[in-house]
């Protein structure tokens, strides 16, 4: 099948139209462009935080969008039909939403959602052409770009000019100027269609990007354009090529892409104070009232708040000092998952300095994610039944931005996945030590003795020793009748697993937990760690604390709220 871009090259009379195949090509070209420019865009990332990851975040966001589009085409592979434009753009927007990374990636996901709203309505409003393209010329694309810019601004709590928002608005305005006037002529006198609209949008974005150093003081001081806007320009260039077959001339990311007089606002060095310590991102299932409450709560907690999505699924991004509070706000509003918490660390120059050492920990619930993040770890949330892939662990190691990384998988089932991630990171020049922690409580014990000031090998030995000295247990609910080491269990029974094996079968949570504690403490111990799940009442933790104190006077107990996790109770004994 001939792609629209190829047809346009061969026959300039062929209508240049954004259809499903062109969207697929757009995703592929945008991913290639961001892959080429990723490191250079990262290097000019100075706003809102100079953490050097804007190019990487945009690449990962577009990668998720491209995968979703490919899934739509794969679903049609066995039939004679091809996907239509509405289905394709909706898949692209949804893929970007669930895979959005960082401030710019989250805004890009909302831009794509805005485009999908308009392009997805074209079938009902105008009808589809035989090739799956919406009819109506460049007008529908201009309106899609306008809706995209509008939605993106609505998603940002406090929009700032000189950013990706400015570039998106300029692109939409330029595309709108190509729409026919009352007498049927276009603003620039060219034949009107998607090709004219995308060329105009790209040109407008390029001019706007060049002006960003004069709009945002931090960019002017650094002598760079906005990194998010630069990434959006790459995405728009890919759109031009996908629709018309013409590849715009490349732009050096660190340079101004359009010659304009330099207008840089004067400012003092202290007008950009150090920001919050953590970036918190999660997907959230909730309704409109819930998201309104969440916006108010998070806006009071931090800055760089961006909430995108709709129809019950949202992607939440915020910079805060209290990562746990940001996650708790999500729990109060709905069901958060895929939680990512990144510690920014110290920033210097144009890009955050690479730390000497960091810890990456997989955690089973958002409560532990906040706890570990506050201890300085980069966390990866493992949803019940959905363990993280090696790519997610590699991404977390990169986000930790350190020369040396200690990886805590905290799950026996992740041993091989974590080993593969460690090998890939080592190939990228990062020194990685994998401590084979088999449970979250072992990871907590290891993190408690972590000292970045020690020699790497000494720190790893101490953390490994602490983890190894921690026996672990969990209470789980049996899904079906089964043979176990402790006998036959029935569906709904409570299983007390010690070091991975079923040791106790019970029917009541407190009694089963007490029996498990007795078994574990019979071999001695100095500290009991209890991690209670979201739906477990506080009275359970209080009763177990008293039980340990009454029966073992020399044993201390510490309790953590784990949030949504697969097991109602995790236990560690050191």
Coordinates of C-alpha atoms in Angstrom, one line a residue:
X1 CA 0.0 0.0 0.0
X2 CA 1.3 3.4 -0.9
X3 CA 1.6 5.9 2.0
X4 CA 0.2 9.4 1.5
X5 CA 3.6 10.9 1.9
X6 CA 5.0 8.8 -0.9
X7 CA 2.0 9.6 -3.2
X8 CA 2.4 13.3 -2.6
X9 CA 6.1 13.1 -3.7
X10 CA 5.2 11.4 -6.9
X11 CA 2.1 13.4 -7.9
X12 CA 1.8 17.0 -6.5
X13 CA -1.9 16.9 -7.6
X14 CA -2.8 14.1 -5.2
X15 CA -4.7 15.6 -2.2
X16 CA -2.4 15.8 0.8
X17 CA -4.6 14.4 3.5
X18 CA -4.2 13.3 7.1
X19 CA -5.6 9.8 7.1
X20 CA -5.0 6.7 9.3
X21 CA -2.0 5.6 7.3
X22 CA -0.5 9.1 7.6
X23 CA -1.0 9.1 11.4
X24 CA 0.8 5.8 11.5
X25 CA 3.7 7.3 9.5
X26 CA 3.6 10.4 11.7
X27 CA 4.2 8.4 14.8
X28 CA 7.0 6.5 13.2
X29 CA 8.7 9.7 11.9
X30 CA 8.2 11.5 15.2
X31 CA 9.8 8.7 17.1
X32 CA 12.8 8.6 14.8
X33 CA 13.2 12.4 15.1
X34 CA 13.1 12.4 18.9
X35 CA 15.4 9.4 18.9
X36 CA 18.0 11.4 16.9
X37 CA 17.5 14.6 18.9
X38 CA 16.9 13.2 22.4
X39 CA 20.3 13.9 23.9
X40 CA 20.5 17.4 22.5
X41 CA 17.0 18.3 23.7
X42 CA 17.9 16.8 27.1
X43 CA 21.0 19.1 27.2
X44 CA 19.0 22.3 26.8
X45 CA 16.4 21.3 29.4
X46 CA 16.5 24.2 32.0
X47 CA 12.8 24.7 32.7
X48 CA 10.8 24.0 34.8
X49 CA 13.6 21.9 36.4
X50 CA 17.1 21.5 34.9
X51 CA 17.0 17.7 35.1
X52 CA 18.1 17.0 31.6
X53 CA 15.3 14.6 30.6
X54 CA 12.8 16.4 28.3
X55 CA 14.0 14.7 25.1
X56 CA 13.9 11.3 26.8
X57 CA 10.4 11.9 28.2
X58 CA 9.0 13.1 24.9
X59 CA 10.6 10.1 23.2
X60 CA 9.0 7.6 25.7
X61 CA 5.6 9.4 25.4
X62 CA 5.6 9.1 21.6
X63 CA 6.9 5.6 21.8
X64 CA 3.8 4.6 23.8
X65 CA 1.6 6.4 21.3
X66 CA 3.2 4.6 18.4
X67 CA 2.7 1.2 20.0
X68 CA -1.0 1.9 20.5
X69 CA -1.4 2.9 16.8
X70 CA 0.5 -0.2 15.7
X71 CA -1.9 -2.3 17.9
X72 CA -4.9 -0.8 15.9
X73 CA -3.3 -1.7 12.6
X74 CA -2.4 -5.2 13.9
X75 CA -6.0 -5.8 14.8
X76 CA -7.0 -5.1 11.1
X77 CA -4.1 -7.2 9.7
X78 CA -6.2 -10.3 9.0
X79 CA -9.1 -8.4 7.4
X80 CA -9.6 -6.5 4.2
X81 CA -10.4 -3.2 6.0
X82 CA -7.9 -0.7 7.4
X83 CA -8.4 1.4 10.5
X84 CA -10.2 4.7 10.0
X85 CA -8.8 8.1 11.1
X86 CA -11.0 8.4 14.3
X87 CA -9.9 5.0 15.7
X88 CA -6.3 5.7 14.9
X89 CA -6.0 9.2 16.4
X90 CA -7.9 8.0 19.5
X91 CA -5.5 5.1 19.9
X92 CA -2.5 7.5 19.5
X93 CA -3.9 9.9 22.1
X94 CA -4.7 7.0 24.6
X95 CA -1.2 5.5 24.1
X96 CA 0.4 8.9 24.8
X97 CA -1.8 9.4 27.9
X98 CA -0.9 6.1 29.6
X99 CA 2.8 6.4 28.6
X100 CA 3.3 10.1 29.2
X101 CA 6.6 11.0 31.0
X102 CA 7.6 14.3 32.6
X103 CA 6.1 17.7 32.3
X104 CA 6.5 18.1 28.5
X105 CA 5.4 14.5 27.8
X106 CA 2.3 15.0 29.8
X107 CA 1.4 18.2 27.9
X108 CA 2.1 16.5 24.6
X109 CA -0.3 13.7 25.5
X110 CA -3.0 16.4 26.1
X111 CA -2.2 18.0 22.7
X112 CA -2.7 14.7 21.0
X113 CA -5.9 14.2 22.9
X114 CA -7.2 17.6 21.8
X115 CA -6.4 16.7 18.2
X116 CA -8.2 13.4 18.6
X117 CA -11.3 15.1 19.9
X118 CA -11.8 17.0 16.6
X119 CA -10.5 14.4 14.2
X120 CA -12.5 11.7 15.9
X121 CA -15.7 13.7 15.3
X122 CA -15.1 14.1 11.6
X123 CA -16.8 10.8 10.7
X124 CA -20.0 11.9 12.3
X125 CA -19.9 15.5 11.2
X126 CA -18.7 15.1 7.6
X127 CA -18.4 11.4 6.8
X128 CA -15.3 9.4 5.9
X129 CA -13.7 9.1 2.5
X130 CA -13.0 5.8 0.9
X131 CA -9.5 5.8 2.2
X132 CA -10.5 6.4 5.8
X133 CA -9.7 10.1 5.7
X134 CA -12.0 12.7 7.0
X135 CA -13.3 15.1 4.3
X136 CA -13.2 18.9 4.7
X137 CA -9.6 19.9 3.7
X138 CA -7.3 21.6 6.1
X139 CA -10.0 23.2 8.1
X140 CA -10.5 20.1 10.3
X141 CA -6.7 19.9 11.0
X142 CA -6.6 23.6 11.8
X143 CA -9.5 23.1 14.3
X144 CA -7.7 20.1 15.7
X145 CA -4.6 22.0 16.4
X146 CA -6.6 24.8 18.0
X147 CA -8.4 22.4 20.3
X148 CA -5.1 20.7 21.2
X149 CA -3.5 24.0 22.3
X150 CA -6.7 24.9 24.2
X151 CA -6.9 21.7 26.1
X152 CA -3.1 21.8 26.9
X153 CA -3.5 25.2 28.5
X154 CA -6.5 24.0 30.5
X155 CA -4.5 21.1 31.8
X156 CA -1.7 23.2 33.3
X157 CA -2.4 24.8 36.6
X158 CA -0.4 27.9 36.0
X159 CA 0.5 28.3 32.2
X160 CA 3.8 30.1 31.5
X161 CA 4.7 31.7 28.2
X162 CA 7.9 30.8 26.5
X163 CA 7.2 27.1 26.8
X164 CA 5.7 24.2 24.8
X165 CA 2.3 25.8 25.4
X166 CA 3.4 29.0 23.5
X167 CA 4.7 27.0 20.6
X168 CA 1.5 24.9 20.4
X169 CA -0.6 28.0 20.3
X170 CA 1.5 29.6 17.6
X171 CA 1.2 26.5 15.5
X172 CA -2.6 26.5 15.9
X173 CA -2.9 30.2 15.0
X174 CA -0.7 29.8 11.9
X175 CA -2.7 26.9 10.7
X176 CA -5.9 28.8 11.2
X177 CA -4.6 31.6 9.0
X178 CA -4.6 29.2 6.1
X179 CA -8.3 28.6 6.3
X180 CA -10.4 30.1 3.4
X181 CA -11.7 33.6 3.7
X182 CA -15.2 34.7 2.9
X183 CA -14.4 34.8 -0.9
X184 CA -12.9 31.3 -0.8
X185 CA -9.2 32.4 -0.9
X186 CA -6.7 31.3 1.7
X187 CA -4.6 33.6 3.8
X188 CA -1.4 32.9 1.8
X189 CA -3.0 32.3 -1.5
X190 CA -2.0 28.6 -1.6
X191 CA -4.3 25.7 -2.4
X192 CA -6.0 24.8 0.8
X193 CA -5.7 21.4 2.4
X194 CA -4.0 19.4 5.1
X195 CA -0.6 20.0 3.5
X196 CA -1.0 23.8 3.6
X197 CA -2.2 23.6 7.2
X198 CA 0.7 21.5 8.5
X199 CA 3.3 23.6 6.7
X200 CA 1.8 26.7 8.2
X201 CA 1.7 25.1 11.7
X202 CA 5.3 24.1 11.5
X203 CA 6.4 27.5 10.3
X204 CA 4.5 29.3 13.1
X205 CA 5.9 26.9 15.7
X206 CA 9.4 27.5 14.5
X207 CA 9.1 31.3 14.8
X208 CA 7.5 31.0 18.2
X209 CA 10.2 28.7 19.5
X210 CA 12.9 31.2 18.5
X211 CA 11.2 33.8 20.6
X212 CA 11.1 31.7 23.8
X213 CA 14.4 33.0 25.3
X214 CA 12.9 36.5 25.3
X215 CA 9.7 35.3 27.1
X216 CA 11.2 33.2 29.8
X217 CA 14.2 34.6 31.7
X218 CA 15.8 31.3 32.6
X219 CA 16.0 30.4 28.9
X220 CA 17.5 33.8 28.1
X221 CA 20.2 33.4 30.8
X222 CA 21.1 29.9 29.5
X223 CA 21.0 31.0 25.9
X224 CA 18.7 28.2 24.7
X225 CA 15.2 27.8 23.4
X226 CA 12.6 25.9 25.4
X227 CA 13.3 22.1 25.3
X228 CA 9.7 21.1 25.4
X229 CA 8.9 23.5 22.5
X230 CA 11.9 22.2 20.6
X231 CA 10.6 18.6 21.0
X232 CA 7.1 19.7 19.8
X233 CA 8.8 21.2 16.7
X234 CA 10.3 17.8 15.9
X235 CA 6.9 16.2 16.2
X236 CA 5.3 18.8 13.9
X237 CA 8.1 18.4 11.4
X238 CA 7.3 14.7 11.3
X239 CA 3.6 15.6 10.7
X240 CA 4.6 17.8 7.7
X241 CA 6.6 14.9 6.3
X242 CA 3.9 12.3 6.9
X243 CA 1.2 14.4 5.2
X244 CA 3.2 16.0 2.3
X245 CA 6.4 14.0 1.9
X246 CA 8.5 17.1 2.4
X247 CA 11.0 16.9 5.3
X248 CA 11.6 20.4 6.8
X249 CA 15.2 21.4 7.2
X250 CA 16.7 20.2 10.5
X251 CA 17.1 22.6 13.4
X252 CA 20.0 22.5 15.8
X253 CA 18.3 22.1 19.2
X254 CA 20.6 24.5 21.0
X255 CA 20.3 27.2 18.5
X256 CA 17.5 29.6 17.6
X257 CA 15.7 28.0 14.6
X258 CA 14.6 31.4 13.1
X259 CA 16.6 34.6 13.0
X260 CA 14.9 37.1 15.3
X261 CA 16.3 39.9 17.3
X262 CA 17.5 38.7 20.7
X263 CA 15.2 40.0 23.4
X264 CA 16.3 38.5 26.7
X265 CA 14.7 39.8 29.8
X266 CA 17.2 40.9 32.5
X267 CA 16.8 39.1 35.8
X268 CA 18.7 38.4 38.9
X269 CA 20.2 35.0 39.5
X270 CA 17.9 34.4 42.5
X271 CA 14.6 34.8 40.7
X272 CA 14.5 31.1 39.9
X273 CA 14.6 29.5 43.4
X274 CA 15.3 25.9 44.0
X275 CA 12.1 23.9 43.3
X276 CA 10.5 20.9 45.0
X277 CA 12.5 17.8 45.6
X278 CA 10.3 15.2 43.9
X279 CA 8.5 14.6 40.6
X280 CA 5.4 12.5 41.1
X281 CA 3.5 11.0 38.2
X282 CA 0.7 8.5 38.2
X283 CA -2.4 7.3 36.2
X284 CA -5.6 7.9 38.1
X285 CA -9.1 6.4 37.6
X286 CA -11.6 8.9 38.9
X287 CA -14.5 11.2 37.9
X288 CA -14.6 14.9 37.1
X289 CA -15.5 16.0 40.7
X290 CA -12.6 13.8 42.0
X291 CA -10.2 15.4 39.6
X292 CA -11.3 18.9 40.5
X293 CA -10.6 18.1 44.2
X294 CA -7.3 16.6 43.3
X295 CA -6.2 19.7 41.3
X296 CA -6.9 22.0 44.3
X297 CA -5.0 19.7 46.7
X298 CA -2.0 19.2 44.5
X299 CA -1.8 22.9 43.6
X300 CA -1.4 23.7 47.3
X301 CA 1.3 21.0 47.7
X302 CA 3.7 21.9 44.9
X303 CA 4.1 23.3 41.4
X304 CA 4.4 22.2 37.7
X305 CA 1.0 20.7 38.1
X306 CA -0.4 19.1 34.9
X307 CA -3.5 16.9 34.9
X308 CA -4.5 15.5 31.5
X309 CA -7.0 13.0 30.2
X310 CA -10.7 12.5 30.7
X311 CA -13.5 9.9 30.5
X312 CA -12.4 8.5 33.8
X313 CA -8.7 8.1 33.2
X314 CA -6.1 10.8 33.9
X315 CA -2.4 11.3 33.9
X316 CA -1.2 13.4 36.9
X317 CA 2.1 15.2 37.0
X318 CA 3.4 17.4 39.9
X319 CA 6.6 18.6 41.6
X320 CA 6.4 18.4 45.4
X321 CA 8.5 18.2 48.5
X322 CA 6.1 15.7 50.1
X323 CA 5.8 12.8 47.6
X324 CA 3.7 10.7 50.0
X325 CA 1.1 13.5 50.3
X326 CA 0.9 13.8 46.5
X327 CA 0.2 10.1 46.3
X328 CA -2.3 10.1 49.2
X329 CA -4.2 12.9 47.4
X330 CA -4.6 10.5 44.4
X331 CA -5.8 7.8 46.7
X332 CA -8.4 10.1 48.2
X333 CA -9.5 11.1 44.7
X334 CA -9.7 7.7 43.1
X335 CA -7.4 4.7 42.2
X336 CA -3.9 5.7 41.3
X337 CA -1.5 3.3 39.6
X338 CA 1.7 3.2 37.6
X339 CA 3.1 5.6 40.2
X340 CA 6.6 7.0 39.4
X341 CA 8.4 9.1 42.0
X342 CA 11.8 10.7 41.0
X343 CA 14.1 12.6 43.4
X344 CA 15.5 15.5 41.5
X345 CA 18.7 15.9 43.5
X346 CA 20.9 18.9 43.1
X347 CA 20.9 20.9 39.9
X348 CA 23.9 22.8 38.5
X349 CA 24.6 24.6 35.3
X350 CA 22.2 23.8 32.5
X351 CA 21.6 20.2 33.6
X352 CA 21.2 18.3 36.8
X353 CA 24.6 16.8 37.9
X354 CA 24.8 13.1 37.8
X355 CA 24.8 11.9 41.4
X356 CA 27.4 9.5 42.6
X357 CA 25.0 6.9 43.8
X358 CA 21.3 6.2 43.9
X359 CA 18.9 3.4 44.8
X360 CA 16.1 2.1 42.6
X361 CA 13.4 0.1 44.4
X362 CA 10.4 -1.8 43.2
X363 CA 7.5 -1.4 45.6
X364 CA 4.1 -3.1 45.8
X365 CA 2.0 -0.1 46.9
X366 CA 1.9 3.7 46.6
X367 CA 2.4 4.1 50.4
X368 CA 5.8 2.4 50.2
X369 CA 6.6 4.4 47.0
X370 CA 6.3 7.6 49.0
X371 CA 8.3 6.2 51.9
X372 CA 11.2 5.0 49.7
X373 CA 11.2 8.2 47.7
X374 CA 11.5 10.3 50.8
X375 CA 14.6 8.1 51.7
X376 CA 16.1 9.2 48.3
X377 CA 15.2 6.1 46.2
X378 CA 13.7 6.2 42.7
X379 CA 10.7 3.9 42.8
X380 CA 8.9 1.6 40.4
X381 CA 5.4 0.6 41.4
X382 CA 4.4 -3.1 40.8
X383 CA 0.7 -3.4 40.3
X384 CA -1.0 -6.6 41.5
X385 CA -0.7 -9.1 38.7
X386 CA 1.3 -6.7 36.5
X387 CA 5.0 -6.8 37.4
X388 CA 7.3 -4.2 35.8
X389 CA 9.1 -5.1 32.6
X390 CA 12.9 -4.9 32.3
X391 CA 12.4 -1.7 30.2
X392 CA 10.6 0.0 33.1
X393 CA 13.5 -0.9 35.4
X394 CA 16.1 0.4 32.9
X395 CA 14.1 3.6 32.6
X396 CA 14.1 4.0 36.4
X397 CA 17.8 3.4 36.5
X398 CA 18.3 6.2 34.0
X399 CA 15.9 8.5 35.9
X400 CA 18.0 8.0 39.0
X401 CA 20.8 9.9 37.1
X402 CA 23.7 8.4 39.0
X403 CA 27.1 6.9 38.2
X404 CA 26.3 4.0 40.6
X405 CA 22.9 2.4 41.2
X406 CA 21.7 -0.2 43.7
X407 CA 18.7 -2.1 42.4
X408 CA 16.2 -3.6 44.8
X409 CA 13.6 -5.8 42.9
X410 CA 11.9 -6.7 46.2
X411 CA 10.2 -9.7 44.6
X412 CA 11.6 -13.2 43.9
X413 CA 9.7 -13.3 40.6
X414 CA 11.6 -10.3 39.3
X415 CA 15.0 -11.8 39.7
X416 CA 15.6 -12.4 36.0
X417 CA 13.9 -9.2 34.9
X418 CA 16.0 -7.2 37.2
X419 CA 19.2 -9.0 36.1
X420 CA 18.4 -8.1 32.4
X421 CA 17.8 -4.5 33.3
X422 CA 21.0 -4.3 35.3
X423 CA 22.9 -5.7 32.3
X424 CA 21.4 -3.2 29.9
X425 CA 22.2 -0.3 32.2
X426 CA 25.8 -1.5 32.6
X427 CA 26.1 -1.5 28.8
X428 CA 25.2 2.2 29.0
X429 CA 28.1 2.9 31.4
X430 CA 26.2 2.8 34.7
X431 CA 27.6 0.8 37.5
X432 CA 24.7 -1.3 38.8
X433 CA 24.6 -3.7 41.8
X434 CA 21.6 -6.0 42.0
X435 CA 20.7 -7.0 45.5
X436 CA 18.3 -10.0 45.2
X437 CA 15.7 -8.8 47.7
X438 CA 12.7 -11.1 47.6
X439 CA 10.2 -8.9 49.4
X440 CA 9.4 -5.2 50.1
X441 CA 10.3 -5.5 53.8
X442 CA 13.8 -6.7 52.8
X443 CA 14.1 -3.7 50.5
X444 CA 13.1 -1.4 53.4
X445 CA 15.8 -3.0 55.6
X446 CA 18.4 -2.5 52.9
X447 CA 17.4 1.1 52.4
X448 CA 17.6 1.8 56.1
X449 CA 21.3 1.1 56.2
X450 CA 22.1 2.7 52.9
X451 CA 24.9 5.3 53.2
X452 CA 25.9 7.1 49.9
X453 CA 29.1 8.4 51.5
X454 CA 30.6 4.9 51.9
X455 CA 32.5 3.1 49.2
X456 CA 30.2 1.5 46.7
X457 CA 31.2 -2.1 47.6
X458 CA 30.9 -1.5 51.3
X459 CA 27.5 0.0 50.9
X460 CA 26.2 -2.9 48.8
X461 CA 27.6 -5.4 51.3
X462 CA 25.9 -3.6 54.2
X463 CA 22.5 -3.4 52.3
X464 CA 22.8 -7.0 51.2
X465 CA 23.5 -8.1 54.8
X466 CA 20.5 -6.2 56.2
X467 CA 18.2 -7.6 53.5
X468 CA 19.5 -11.1 54.1
X469 CA 18.9 -10.8 57.9
X470 CA 15.3 -10.0 57.3
X471 CA 12.8 -12.8 57.3
X472 CA 9.6 -12.0 55.4
X473 CA 6.0 -13.0 55.4
X474 CA 2.7 -11.9 53.8
X475 CA -0.9 -12.7 54.3
X476 CA -2.7 -13.5 51.1
X477 CA -6.2 -14.6 50.2
X478 CA -6.5 -18.0 48.5
X479 CA -8.2 -17.8 45.1
X480 CA -9.1 -21.5 44.9
X481 CA -8.9 -24.8 46.6
X482 CA -5.3 -26.0 46.6
X483 CA -2.7 -28.2 48.3
X484 CA -0.1 -26.3 50.3
X485 CA 2.8 -27.0 52.7
X486 CA 0.3 -26.4 55.5
X487 CA -2.5 -28.6 54.2
X488 CA -5.5 -28.0 51.9
X489 CA -6.9 -24.5 51.6
X490 CA -10.2 -23.4 50.3
X491 CA -11.0 -20.4 48.2
X492 CA -11.2 -17.3 50.4
X493 CA -8.9 -18.7 53.2
X494 CA -6.2 -16.6 54.5
X495 CA -2.7 -17.9 53.8
X496 CA 0.3 -17.0 55.9
X497 CA 3.4 -17.3 53.7
X498 CA 6.8 -17.2 55.5
X499 CA 9.8 -16.8 53.2
X500 CA 7.6 -17.7 50.2
X501 CA 6.0 -20.9 51.6
X502 CA 2.5 -21.4 53.0
X503 CA 3.0 -21.9 56.7
X504 CA -0.4 -21.0 58.2
X505 CA -4.0 -21.4 56.9
X506 CA -6.6 -19.3 58.7
X507 CA -10.0 -17.7 58.3
X508 CA -9.6 -14.4 60.3
X509 CA -6.9 -11.8 59.6
X510 CA -5.8 -10.9 63.1
X511 CA -5.5 -14.5 64.4
X512 CA -3.7 -15.6 61.3
X513 CA -1.2 -12.7 61.5
X514 CA -0.6 -13.5 65.2
X515 CA 0.2 -17.1 64.4
X516 CA 2.6 -16.0 61.7
X517 CA 4.3 -13.6 64.0
X518 CA 4.7 -16.4 66.7
X519 CA 6.3 -18.7 64.1
X520 CA 8.7 -16.0 62.9
X521 CA 9.7 -14.7 66.4
X522 CA 10.3 -18.1 67.7
X523 CA 13.7 -17.9 66.0
X524 CA 14.4 -14.5 67.6
X525 CA 14.3 -11.0 66.3
X526 CA 14.8 -7.4 67.2
X527 CA 12.5 -5.4 64.9
X528 CA 9.1 -6.3 63.4
X529 CA 8.0 -4.3 60.3
X530 CA 4.3 -4.3 59.4
X531 CA 3.1 -3.0 56.0
X532 CA -0.7 -2.8 56.0
X533 CA -2.8 -2.6 52.9
X534 CA -5.3 0.1 51.9
X535 CA -8.4 -1.7 53.2
X536 CA -6.9 -3.0 56.4
X537 CA -8.2 -1.0 59.5
X538 CA -5.8 0.8 61.8
X539 CA -7.1 -1.4 64.7
X540 CA -5.3 -4.4 63.2
X541 CA -1.9 -2.7 63.3
X542 CA -2.5 -1.5 66.8
X543 CA -3.5 -4.9 68.0
X544 CA -0.5 -6.6 66.4
X545 CA 1.8 -4.0 67.9
X546 CA 0.4 -4.8 71.4
X547 CA 0.7 -8.5 70.7
X548 CA 4.4 -8.2 69.9
X549 CA 5.0 -5.9 72.8
X550 CA 3.2 -8.2 75.3
X551 CA 4.9 -11.4 74.1
X552 CA 8.4 -10.1 73.2
X553 CA 9.5 -7.2 75.4
X554 CA 12.8 -6.6 73.6
X555 CA 11.3 -6.5 70.1
X556 CA 10.3 -3.1 68.5
X557 CA 7.6 -2.7 66.0
X558 CA 7.2 -0.2 63.1
X559 CA 4.1 0.2 61.0
X560 CA 3.8 1.5 57.4
X561 CA 0.7 2.1 55.3
X562 CA 1.3 0.4 52.0
X563 CA -1.7 1.6 50.1
X564 CA -3.2 -0.5 47.2
X565 CA -1.1 -3.8 47.3
X566 CA -1.8 -7.4 46.5
X567 CA -1.4 -8.6 50.1
X568 CA -3.4 -7.1 52.9
X569 CA -0.4 -7.4 55.3
X570 CA 3.4 -7.7 54.8
X571 CA 5.6 -8.7 57.7
X572 CA 9.4 -8.4 58.2
X573 CA 11.4 -9.6 61.2
X574 CA 15.0 -8.5 61.6

